[in-house]
Short mmCIF file of C-alpha atoms in Angstrom, two decimals:
data_model
loop_
_atom_site.label_atom_id
_atom_site.label_comp_id
_atom_site.label_asym_id
_atom_site.label_seq_id
_atom_site.Cartn_x
_atom_site.Cartn_y
_atom_site.Cartn_z
CA MET Q 25 0.00 0.00 0.00
CA ASN Q 26 1.54 3.38 -0.98
CA TYR Q 27 1.48 6.40 1.31
CA PHE Q 28 -1.33 8.04 -0.67
CA GLU Q 29 -3.66 5.13 0.02
CA LYS Q 30 -2.66 5.09 3.69
CA ASN Q 31 -3.36 8.79 4.00
CA LYS Q 32 -6.72 8.40 2.25
CA GLN Q 33 -7.73 5.79 4.81
CA ALA Q 34 -6.43 7.91 7.70
CA TRP Q 35 -8.28 11.05 6.57
CA GLU Q 36 -11.54 9.23 6.02
CA GLU Q 37 -11.22 7.60 9.42
CA ALA Q 38 -10.50 10.99 11.03
CA PHE Q 39 -13.64 12.44 9.50
CA GLU Q 40 -15.64 9.62 11.06
CA HIS Q 41 -14.09 10.63 14.41
CA ARG Q 42 -14.66 14.35 13.80
CA HIS Q 43 -15.64 16.70 16.59
CA LYS Q 44 -19.38 17.06 17.00
CA ASN Q 45 -20.80 19.25 14.23
CA TRP Q 46 -17.34 19.92 12.74
CA GLY Q 47 -17.86 21.72 9.45
CA ASP Q 48 -21.64 21.42 9.52
CA ASP Q 49 -22.23 25.17 9.85
CA ASN Q 50 -19.69 26.36 7.29
CA TYR Q 51 -22.51 27.32 4.94
CA ARG Q 52 -23.76 29.90 7.46
CA ARG Q 53 -20.45 31.78 7.33
CA LEU Q 54 -20.41 31.55 3.55
CA LEU Q 55 -23.80 33.25 3.45
CA THR Q 56 -22.99 36.01 5.94
CA GLU Q 57 -19.25 36.81 5.83
CA GLU Q 58 -16.80 38.14 3.27
CA LEU Q 59 -14.12 35.56 2.36
CA PRO Q 60 -14.36 33.55 5.58
CA PHE Q 61 -11.77 30.85 6.37
CA PHE Q 62 -8.85 32.80 4.84
CA ASP Q 63 -6.00 34.46 6.72
CA GLU Q 64 -6.09 38.26 6.48
CA ASN Q 65 -2.90 38.43 4.42
CA VAL Q 66 -4.31 35.93 1.96
CA VAL Q 67 -7.50 37.98 1.70
CA LYS Q 68 -5.42 41.03 0.77
CA GLU Q 69 -3.73 39.05 -1.99
CA LEU Q 70 -6.93 37.52 -3.31
CA LYS Q 71 -8.58 40.92 -3.59
CA LYS Q 72 -5.82 42.02 -5.97
CA ILE Q 73 -6.73 39.27 -8.44
CA GLU Q 74 -9.51 39.49 -11.02
CA PHE Q 75 -11.62 36.35 -10.71
CA LYS Q 76 -14.66 37.30 -12.79
CA GLU Q 77 -15.27 34.72 -15.52
CA LYS Q 78 -12.19 32.77 -14.42
CA LYS Q 79 -11.99 29.02 -13.79
CA ILE Q 80 -10.38 28.20 -10.46
CA ALA Q 81 -9.37 25.09 -8.52
CA GLN Q 82 -8.16 24.13 -5.09
CA PHE Q 83 -5.87 21.13 -4.79
CA CYS Q 84 -6.31 19.30 -1.45
CA CYS Q 85 -9.50 21.22 -0.74
CA ASN Q 86 -10.57 19.26 2.38
CA ASN Q 87 -14.24 20.10 3.07
CA GLY Q 88 -14.31 22.82 0.44
CA ARG Q 89 -14.85 25.77 2.73
CA GLU Q 90 -12.06 27.93 1.26
CA LEU Q 91 -12.86 27.21 -2.37
CA LEU Q 92 -16.54 27.93 -1.75
CA SER Q 93 -15.58 31.15 0.00
CA LEU Q 94 -13.44 32.25 -2.96
CA MET Q 95 -16.33 31.69 -5.37
CA SER Q 96 -17.88 34.89 -3.99
CA LEU Q 97 -15.32 36.93 -5.98
CA GLY Q 98 -17.08 36.06 -9.20
CA ALA Q 99 -15.31 33.02 -10.62
CA LYS Q 100 -17.08 31.37 -13.53
CA SER Q 101 -16.54 27.89 -12.06
CA GLY Q 102 -14.57 26.09 -9.37
CA VAL Q 103 -13.29 22.57 -8.84
CA GLY Q 104 -12.06 21.14 -5.56
CA PHE Q 105 -9.86 18.06 -5.58
CA ASP Q 106 -9.21 15.91 -2.51
CA ILE Q 107 -8.41 12.31 -1.63
CA ALA Q 108 -11.13 11.68 0.98
CA ASP Q 109 -14.61 10.72 -0.23
CA ASN Q 110 -16.49 11.44 2.97
CA ILE Q 111 -14.89 14.86 3.49
CA LEU Q 112 -15.83 15.85 -0.06
CA ALA Q 113 -19.36 14.69 0.64
CA GLN Q 114 -19.51 17.41 3.29
CA ALA Q 115 -18.11 19.92 0.76
CA LYS Q 116 -20.91 19.09 -1.67
CA ASN Q 117 -23.48 19.41 1.09
CA THR Q 118 -22.07 22.79 2.13
CA ALA Q 119 -22.21 24.04 -1.47
CA GLU Q 120 -25.84 23.00 -1.74
CA LYS Q 121 -26.80 24.73 1.51
CA ALA Q 122 -24.94 27.89 0.51
CA ASN Q 123 -26.62 27.79 -2.93
CA ILE Q 124 -23.29 27.71 -4.77
CA LYS Q 125 -24.06 25.84 -7.98
CA ASN Q 126 -20.97 26.49 -10.11
CA CYS Q 127 -18.53 24.49 -7.99
CA GLU Q 128 -17.82 20.75 -8.17
CA PHE Q 129 -15.72 18.37 -6.10
CA VAL Q 130 -13.63 15.49 -7.41
CA THR Q 131 -12.20 12.65 -5.35
CA GLY Q 132 -8.77 11.22 -6.07
CA ASN Q 133 -5.01 11.54 -5.79
CA ILE Q 134 -3.95 15.02 -6.94
CA LEU Q 135 -1.16 13.48 -9.00
CA ASP Q 136 -3.76 11.48 -10.93
CA ILE Q 137 -6.04 14.36 -11.88
CA SER Q 138 -7.57 13.54 -15.25
CA HIS Q 139 -6.12 14.97 -18.44
CA ALA Q 140 -9.57 16.45 -18.98
CA TYR Q 141 -8.58 19.16 -16.47
CA HIS Q 142 -5.25 19.97 -18.12
CA GLY Q 143 -5.03 23.56 -19.33
CA GLN Q 144 -8.39 24.41 -17.75
CA PHE Q 145 -7.67 26.71 -14.82
CA ASP Q 146 -6.78 30.40 -14.54
CA PHE Q 147 -6.02 30.04 -10.82
CA ILE Q 148 -5.04 27.11 -8.58
CA PHE Q 149 -4.35 27.30 -4.86
CA PHE Q 150 -3.13 25.23 -1.93
CA THR Q 151 -3.80 26.24 1.66
CA ILE Q 152 -2.54 25.33 5.10
CA GLY Q 153 -1.02 21.89 5.47
CA ALA Q 154 -1.58 20.73 1.88
CA ILE Q 155 1.81 20.28 0.22
CA THR Q 156 3.21 18.34 3.19
CA TRP Q 157 1.27 15.26 1.97
CA PHE Q 158 3.50 14.96 -1.11
CA GLU Q 159 7.00 13.53 -1.00
CA ASP Q 160 8.10 14.95 -4.36
CA LEU Q 161 7.16 18.59 -4.97
CA GLU Q 162 8.51 18.59 -8.51
CA VAL Q 163 5.96 15.96 -9.47
CA LEU Q 164 3.21 17.85 -7.64
CA PHE Q 165 3.94 21.18 -9.33
CA LYS Q 166 4.24 19.43 -12.68
CA LYS Q 167 0.56 18.56 -12.29
CA VAL Q 168 -0.20 22.16 -11.32
CA THR Q 169 1.50 23.44 -14.47
CA ALA Q 170 -0.38 20.91 -16.57
CA CYS Q 171 -3.73 22.07 -15.20
CA LEU Q 172 -3.05 25.82 -15.48
CA LYS Q 173 -3.81 27.82 -18.58
CA ALA Q 174 -1.03 29.91 -20.11
CA ASP Q 175 -0.22 32.75 -17.67
CA GLY Q 176 -2.35 31.05 -15.01
CA VAL Q 177 -1.57 31.77 -11.35
CA LEU Q 178 -0.71 29.47 -8.44
CA LEU Q 179 -1.05 30.58 -4.81
CA ILE Q 180 0.24 28.68 -1.79
CA HIS Q 181 -0.41 29.70 1.81
CA ASP Q 182 1.09 27.37 4.38
CA PHE Q 183 3.17 26.73 7.46
CA HIS Q 184 6.74 27.92 6.98
CA PRO Q 185 9.27 25.06 6.65
CA PHE Q 186 10.93 26.47 9.79
CA MET Q 187 7.93 25.21 11.77
CA ASN Q 188 9.17 21.65 11.23
CA MET Q 189 12.13 22.47 13.49
CA LEU Q 190 10.00 23.41 16.50
CA ALA Q 191 8.56 21.12 19.13
CA LEU Q 192 4.90 21.85 19.86
CA PRO Q 193 3.02 21.73 23.17
CA GLY Q 194 2.50 18.11 24.15
CA GLU Q 195 5.68 16.90 22.46
CA GLU Q 196 8.54 15.56 24.58
CA ASP Q 197 11.05 18.22 23.50
CA PHE Q 198 8.77 21.20 24.02
CA ASN Q 199 10.05 23.76 26.52
CA GLU Q 200 7.99 26.94 26.74
CA GLU Q 201 10.78 28.83 28.52
CA ILE Q 202 13.61 28.00 26.12
CA LYS Q 203 11.63 27.71 22.87
CA GLN Q 204 14.48 25.70 21.41
CA VAL Q 205 14.91 24.18 17.95
CA SER Q 206 14.32 20.43 18.23
CA TYR Q 207 14.40 18.97 14.71
CA SER Q 208 16.56 19.29 11.63
CA TYR Q 209 15.49 21.73 8.93
CA PHE Q 210 16.77 19.21 6.40
CA ARG Q 211 14.80 16.22 7.68
CA THR Q 212 14.22 13.67 4.91
CA GLU Q 213 12.39 10.88 6.71
CA PRO Q 214 8.60 11.15 6.76
CA TRP Q 215 6.56 12.22 9.75
CA ILE Q 216 4.21 9.47 10.91
CA GLU Q 217 1.32 10.36 13.22
CA THR Q 218 -1.22 7.99 14.74
CA GLU Q 219 -3.30 10.16 17.07
CA GLY Q 220 -6.02 11.40 14.74
CA MET Q 221 -6.16 14.83 13.12
CA GLY Q 222 -6.33 17.32 15.98
CA TYR Q 223 -8.16 20.23 14.36
CA MET Q 224 -10.84 17.92 12.97
CA SER Q 225 -11.09 14.92 15.26
CA GLU Q 226 -10.83 13.68 18.78
CA ASN Q 227 -7.52 12.17 19.89
CA TYR Q 228 -7.59 8.43 19.21
CA SER Q 229 -5.36 5.57 18.06
CA SER Q 230 -5.63 6.22 14.34
CA LYS Q 231 -4.41 4.88 11.06
CA GLU Q 232 -1.08 6.33 9.95
CA PHE Q 233 -0.87 9.87 8.59
CA ILE Q 234 2.32 10.15 6.53
CA SER Q 235 3.68 13.60 5.68
CA PHE Q 236 6.95 15.17 4.56
CA SER Q 237 9.13 18.19 5.33
CA HIS Q 238 10.20 20.52 2.53
CA THR Q 239 12.73 23.33 2.76
CA MET Q 240 11.95 26.72 1.26
CA ALA Q 241 14.67 26.00 -1.29
CA ALA Q 242 12.86 22.81 -2.32
CA ILE Q 243 9.59 24.69 -2.75
CA VAL Q 244 11.12 27.51 -4.80
CA THR Q 245 13.26 25.22 -6.95
CA SER Q 246 10.37 22.84 -7.65
CA LEU Q 247 8.26 25.76 -8.83
CA ALA Q 248 11.03 27.04 -11.09
CA LYS Q 249 11.62 23.63 -12.65
CA ASN Q 250 7.98 23.53 -13.70
CA ASN Q 251 7.85 26.85 -15.56
CA LEU Q 252 6.25 28.65 -12.63
CA LYS Q 253 7.70 32.13 -12.18
CA ILE Q 254 7.51 33.36 -8.60
CA THR Q 255 5.84 36.77 -8.46
CA LYS Q 256 5.61 37.12 -4.67
CA LEU Q 257 7.05 35.45 -1.59
CA GLU Q 258 6.04 36.71 1.83
CA GLU Q 259 6.98 35.30 5.23
CA PHE Q 260 5.10 35.97 8.46
CA ASP Q 261 5.99 35.71 12.15
CA TYR Q 262 2.78 33.97 13.19
CA ASP Q 263 1.56 30.39 12.98
CA VAL Q 264 -1.56 29.52 10.99
CA GLY Q 265 -3.04 26.55 12.82
CA LEU Q 266 -0.66 24.57 15.02
CA SER Q 267 0.12 26.74 18.05
CA ASP Q 268 0.56 30.41 18.92
CA VAL Q 269 3.40 29.80 21.44
CA TYR Q 270 6.05 30.92 18.94
CA ASP Q 271 4.13 33.87 17.48
CA LYS Q 272 5.84 37.28 17.29
CA GLN Q 273 9.19 35.85 18.48
CA GLY Q 274 11.06 36.67 15.27
CA PHE Q 275 10.62 33.20 13.75
CA PRO Q 276 9.30 32.64 10.20
CA LEU Q 277 6.14 30.62 10.90
CA SER Q 278 3.98 30.94 7.78
CA PHE Q 279 4.38 32.05 4.19
CA LEU Q 280 2.53 33.01 1.05
CA VAL Q 281 3.84 32.52 -2.48
CA THR Q 282 2.32 33.32 -5.85
CA ALA Q 283 3.68 32.10 -9.17
CA GLN Q 284 2.63 32.46 -12.79
CA LYS Q 285 2.86 29.82 -15.47
CA ILE Q 286 5.34 30.88 -18.12
CA SER Q 287 3.65 30.57 -21.49
#
């Protein structure tokens, strides 16, 4: 069994163990708020982009809340891709309740996205914690390039690679006083977790989640090798979902990058 199949099973199991009502009310925020579920710096970037009549996609869209939020900026159509069937079922339900009819959701491995979607999108994005599920970023961004139209734009908003060096509360090496670096920036072995998916589920003895560290150099180089020209790279001193214990300490904790397909 490859790591994609293991992660599919782990994510679908986590959704079955989800916190009570997790995600069920997302449609309410979609109906009443402007661009909910996005970080404020991402909102600023999104508002600079013209989405009217554009075709957009989110790779690793989870329960679709961000993609559905972005549809409010006037995109012609949207497609969310993710590996977990039951999580996408919630995405489809949320779209229906929010009366968003021009957005579809497709289950499968991102690397196996059908050729029917190649050259179809003006804008593709990944959000927090998405690219860590891929061992080889060059292969991942090759698929992005294939699916983008000429001059299409990619946006990534995620944890900064530096975060992989820091122990988090609950881990053996965590020391709130010292705030020391605990892991190598250049780690190559995968991370294996078996305690559920904290933001979504209760803590339980779960199937294996397998993820990978990537340096900033690996991210930038993998983009460049796939004809994706970086147009912006911003780094921020606050975390975007794991813990706030290192916020505003001078550490790079999250980042945003945009890149354009070179035609």
